[in-house]
Amino acid sequence: MTARIIDGKIIAAELRARVAGEVARVVREHGITPGLAVVLVGSDPASEIYVRSKHKQTQAAGMASFEHVLPVDVAQDDLLALIARLNRDPVVHGILVQLPLPKSVDTETIINAIDPAKDVDGLHPNNAGRLAGGFAALSPCTPLGCIILSKSVHASLQGMNAIVIGRSNLVGRPLVQLLLNENATVTIAHSRSRELAQLCARADLVYAAVGKPEMVRGDWIKPGATVIDVGINRLPGADGKTRLVGDVAFQEALNVAGAITPVPGVGQMTVACLLVNTLRAACAIHGLPKPGV
Ligand code: NDP
């Protein structure tokens, strides 16, 4: 049996189109253009690529995009002053500070300074706490993307056994909460977990968010399971170019799983969900009903 490929590119494109439709409606009916401000500190090449792609896709969805590029040696107070300005700016509904930040800046202090209503990365403790408490919250984008990809295979995740490998604030932990909201039964695994292969073999839904190339092997996977591989690992290829591999041994898993994401499986979904969060934040700030995406 060969697994069905979960095409994150197509699913992300459909989601972006739905966001664009809702943005057009909000502009037409309420005269509000959702706006996203992205703050980039320094010139990390990978971060620059992400920021450029966010800018293009935000504009393509009909939203306003504001980019703020600060030097790598920016003083923390200057960064905090920019965030305070963006918090007050009525045309900005979403604020994203591209991570990782340089070591001279305290990431937690910066995230805590963002207005939770504009925290479209869902990392502010208010949003993380609300999500953990089962209340409405802005949720981190990659886990939101994982849920949408899973629901492209299963109309409902209710009662399914899920394993989330990884417990970061960015991916693993919020994904666990979102799966609970979907009434899945969730096992959370991490670097101290024992008998990971056996834990994994019980799961109908496998989420790998570890950052270890091809750690999850084909024989860990229950036949027919759905596998969402969040991992993006850059390895040197035979031709001297960089090769991208996930946290799952894709070729092995392909013969066992029922459905699986290729690498990078969730990347495009993350940006599409950022647009969703910006639209949701704009509607909530203006007291409008939740948009239909
Ligand atoms: P972190 O490094 O923050 O977290 C990794 C998690 O994996 C930790 O909880 C760690 O456990 C766990 N872990 C490490 N080693 C093992 C092991 N041997 N067995 C089981 N668990 C282990 O990574 P992120 O969550 O930020 O990212 C994970 C991966 O997802 C990376 O490859 C990253 O590039 C990718 N990613 C992709 C995104 C996208 O597609 N858009 C977005 C974000 C991330 P412990 O807590 O015990 O240390």
PDB file of C-alpha atoms in Angstrom, residues 4-104:
ATOM      1  CA  ARG A   4      -1.987   9.163  -0.035  1.00  0.00           C
ATOM      2  CA  ILE A   5       0.107  12.360  -0.226  1.00  0.00           C
ATOM      3  CA  ILE A   6      -1.361  15.272   1.731  1.00  0.00           C
ATOM      4  CA  ASP A   7      -0.670  18.221  -0.554  1.00  0.00           C
ATOM      5  CA  GLY A   8      -0.054  21.169   1.767  1.00  0.00           C
ATOM      6  CA  LYS A   9       0.609  23.464  -1.186  1.00  0.00           C
ATOM      7  CA  ILE A  10      -2.835  22.970  -2.708  1.00  0.00           C
ATOM      8  CA  ILE A  11      -4.615  23.067   0.670  1.00  0.00           C
ATOM      9  CA  ALA A  12      -2.739  26.284   1.579  1.00  0.00           C
ATOM     10  CA  ALA A  13      -3.640  27.870  -1.784  1.00  0.00           C
ATOM     11  CA  GLU A  14      -7.334  27.049  -1.210  1.00  0.00           C
ATOM     12  CA  LEU A  15      -7.164  28.532   2.282  1.00  0.00           C
ATOM     13  CA  ARG A  16      -5.478  31.724   0.990  1.00  0.00           C
ATOM     14  CA  ALA A  17      -8.226  32.064  -1.617  1.00  0.00           C
ATOM     15  CA  ARG A  18     -10.905  31.750   1.090  1.00  0.00           C
ATOM     16  CA  VAL A  19      -9.097  34.353   3.225  1.00  0.00           C
ATOM     17  CA  ALA A  20      -8.908  36.712   0.223  1.00  0.00           C
ATOM     18  CA  GLY A  21     -12.674  36.328  -0.298  1.00  0.00           C
ATOM     19  CA  GLU A  22     -13.410  37.155   3.348  1.00  0.00           C
ATOM     20  CA  VAL A  23     -10.959  40.094   3.325  1.00  0.00           C
ATOM     21  CA  ALA A  24     -12.731  41.517   0.261  1.00  0.00           C
ATOM     22  CA  ARG A  25     -16.077  41.196   2.083  1.00  0.00           C
ATOM     23  CA  VAL A  26     -14.787  42.903   5.249  1.00  0.00           C
ATOM     24  CA  VAL A  27     -13.332  45.764   3.168  1.00  0.00           C
ATOM     25  CA  ARG A  28     -16.576  46.110   1.185  1.00  0.00           C
ATOM     26  CA  GLU A  29     -19.036  45.837   4.078  1.00  0.00           C
ATOM     27  CA  HIS A  30     -17.067  47.543   6.863  1.00  0.00           C
ATOM     28  CA  GLY A  31     -14.340  49.621   5.180  1.00  0.00           C
ATOM     29  CA  ILE A  32     -11.670  47.818   7.224  1.00  0.00           C
ATOM     30  CA  THR A  33      -8.487  46.497   5.586  1.00  0.00           C
ATOM     31  CA  PRO A  34      -6.808  43.933   7.857  1.00  0.00           C
ATOM     32  CA  GLY A  35      -3.144  44.860   8.339  1.00  0.00           C
ATOM     33  CA  LEU A  36      -0.150  42.724   9.333  1.00  0.00           C
ATOM     34  CA  ALA A  37       3.136  44.167  10.616  1.00  0.00           C
ATOM     35  CA  VAL A  38       6.188  41.911  10.457  1.00  0.00           C
ATOM     36  CA  VAL A  39       9.305  42.851  12.395  1.00  0.00           C
ATOM     37  CA  LEU A  40      12.642  41.381  11.301  1.00  0.00           C
ATOM     38  CA  VAL A  41      15.762  41.945  13.376  1.00  0.00           C
ATOM     39  CA  GLY A  42      19.049  41.304  11.573  1.00  0.00           C
ATOM     40  CA  SER A  43      19.590  39.576   8.245  1.00  0.00           C
ATOM     41  CA  ASP A  44      19.321  35.831   8.842  1.00  0.00           C
ATOM     42  CA  PRO A  45      18.854  34.480   5.264  1.00  0.00           C
ATOM     43  CA  ALA A  46      16.154  31.932   6.202  1.00  0.00           C
ATOM     44  CA  SER A  47      14.198  34.596   8.144  1.00  0.00           C
ATOM     45  CA  GLU A  48      14.484  37.021   5.222  1.00  0.00           C
ATOM     46  CA  ILE A  49      12.951  34.416   2.892  1.00  0.00           C
ATOM     47  CA  TYR A  50      10.056  33.803   5.319  1.00  0.00           C
ATOM     48  CA  VAL A  51       9.418  37.534   5.759  1.00  0.00           C
ATOM     49  CA  ARG A  52       9.415  38.166   1.993  1.00  0.00           C
ATOM     50  CA  SER A  53       6.963  35.319   1.453  1.00  0.00           C
ATOM     51  CA  LYS A  54       4.683  36.601   4.256  1.00  0.00           C
ATOM     52  CA  HIS A  55       4.738  40.110   2.722  1.00  0.00           C
ATOM     53  CA  LYS A  56       3.812  38.845  -0.772  1.00  0.00           C
ATOM     54  CA  GLN A  57       1.045  36.564   0.442  1.00  0.00           C
ATOM     55  CA  THR A  58      -0.435  39.192   2.774  1.00  0.00           C
ATOM     56  CA  GLN A  59      -0.723  41.645  -0.116  1.00  0.00           C
ATOM     57  CA  ALA A  60      -2.059  38.948  -2.460  1.00  0.00           C
ATOM     58  CA  ALA A  61      -4.885  38.316   0.050  1.00  0.00           C
ATOM     59  CA  GLY A  62      -5.874  41.994  -0.127  1.00  0.00           C
ATOM     60  CA  MET A  63      -4.474  42.906   3.298  1.00  0.00           C
ATOM     61  CA  ALA A  64      -2.073  45.687   4.204  1.00  0.00           C
ATOM     62  CA  SER A  65       1.495  44.556   4.877  1.00  0.00           C
ATOM     63  CA  PHE A  66       3.997  46.579   6.916  1.00  0.00           C
ATOM     64  CA  GLU A  67       7.610  45.497   7.144  1.00  0.00           C
ATOM     65  CA  HIS A  68      10.024  46.748   9.778  1.00  0.00           C
ATOM     66  CA  VAL A  69      13.652  45.699   9.388  1.00  0.00           C
ATOM     67  CA  LEU A  70      15.927  46.541  12.317  1.00  0.00           C
ATOM     68  CA  PRO A  71      19.707  46.101  12.577  1.00  0.00           C
ATOM     69  CA  VAL A  72      21.020  43.007  14.333  1.00  0.00           C
ATOM     70  CA  ASP A  73      22.484  45.177  17.140  1.00  0.00           C
ATOM     71  CA  VAL A  74      19.206  47.033  17.822  1.00  0.00           C
ATOM     72  CA  ALA A  75      18.752  48.061  21.470  1.00  0.00           C
ATOM     73  CA  GLN A  76      15.972  46.115  23.218  1.00  0.00           C
ATOM     74  CA  ASP A  77      14.284  49.411  24.215  1.00  0.00           C
ATOM     75  CA  ASP A  78      14.111  50.498  20.568  1.00  0.00           C
ATOM     76  CA  LEU A  79      12.459  47.213  19.621  1.00  0.00           C
ATOM     77  CA  LEU A  80      10.015  47.602  22.540  1.00  0.00           C
ATOM     78  CA  ALA A  81       9.241  51.167  21.404  1.00  0.00           C
ATOM     79  CA  LEU A  82       8.416  49.903  17.892  1.00  0.00           C
ATOM     80  CA  ILE A  83       6.106  47.225  19.327  1.00  0.00           C
ATOM     81  CA  ALA A  84       4.366  49.834  21.519  1.00  0.00           C
ATOM     82  CA  ARG A  85       3.822  51.970  18.396  1.00  0.00           C
ATOM     83  CA  LEU A  86       2.404  49.019  16.457  1.00  0.00           C
ATOM     84  CA  ASN A  87       0.161  48.113  19.423  1.00  0.00           C
ATOM     85  CA  ARG A  88      -1.369  51.618  19.212  1.00  0.00           C
ATOM     86  CA  ASP A  89      -1.534  51.829  15.396  1.00  0.00           C
ATOM     87  CA  PRO A  90      -5.193  51.363  14.287  1.00  0.00           C
ATOM     88  CA  VAL A  91      -4.249  50.099  10.790  1.00  0.00           C
ATOM     89  CA  VAL A  92      -2.203  47.246  12.285  1.00  0.00           C
ATOM     90  CA  HIS A  93      -4.275  44.241  13.423  1.00  0.00           C
ATOM     91  CA  GLY A  94      -1.517  41.633  13.571  1.00  0.00           C
ATOM     92  CA  ILE A  95       2.066  41.876  14.816  1.00  0.00           C
ATOM     93  CA  LEU A  96       4.625  39.180  14.142  1.00  0.00           C
ATOM     94  CA  VAL A  97       8.191  39.404  15.398  1.00  0.00           C
ATOM     95  CA  GLN A  98      10.240  36.981  13.315  1.00  0.00           C
ATOM     96  CA  LEU A  99      12.091  34.460  15.507  1.00  0.00           C
ATOM     97  CA  PRO A 100      14.813  33.654  16.358  1.00  0.00           C
ATOM     98  CA  LEU A 101      15.892  37.039  17.740  1.00  0.00           C
ATOM     99  CA  PRO A 102      19.549  37.910  18.341  1.00  0.00           C
ATOM    100  CA  LYS A 103      20.900  36.873  21.759  1.00  0.00           C
ATOM    101  CA  SER A 104      21.208  40.541  22.851  1.00  0.00           C
TER     102      SER A 104
END
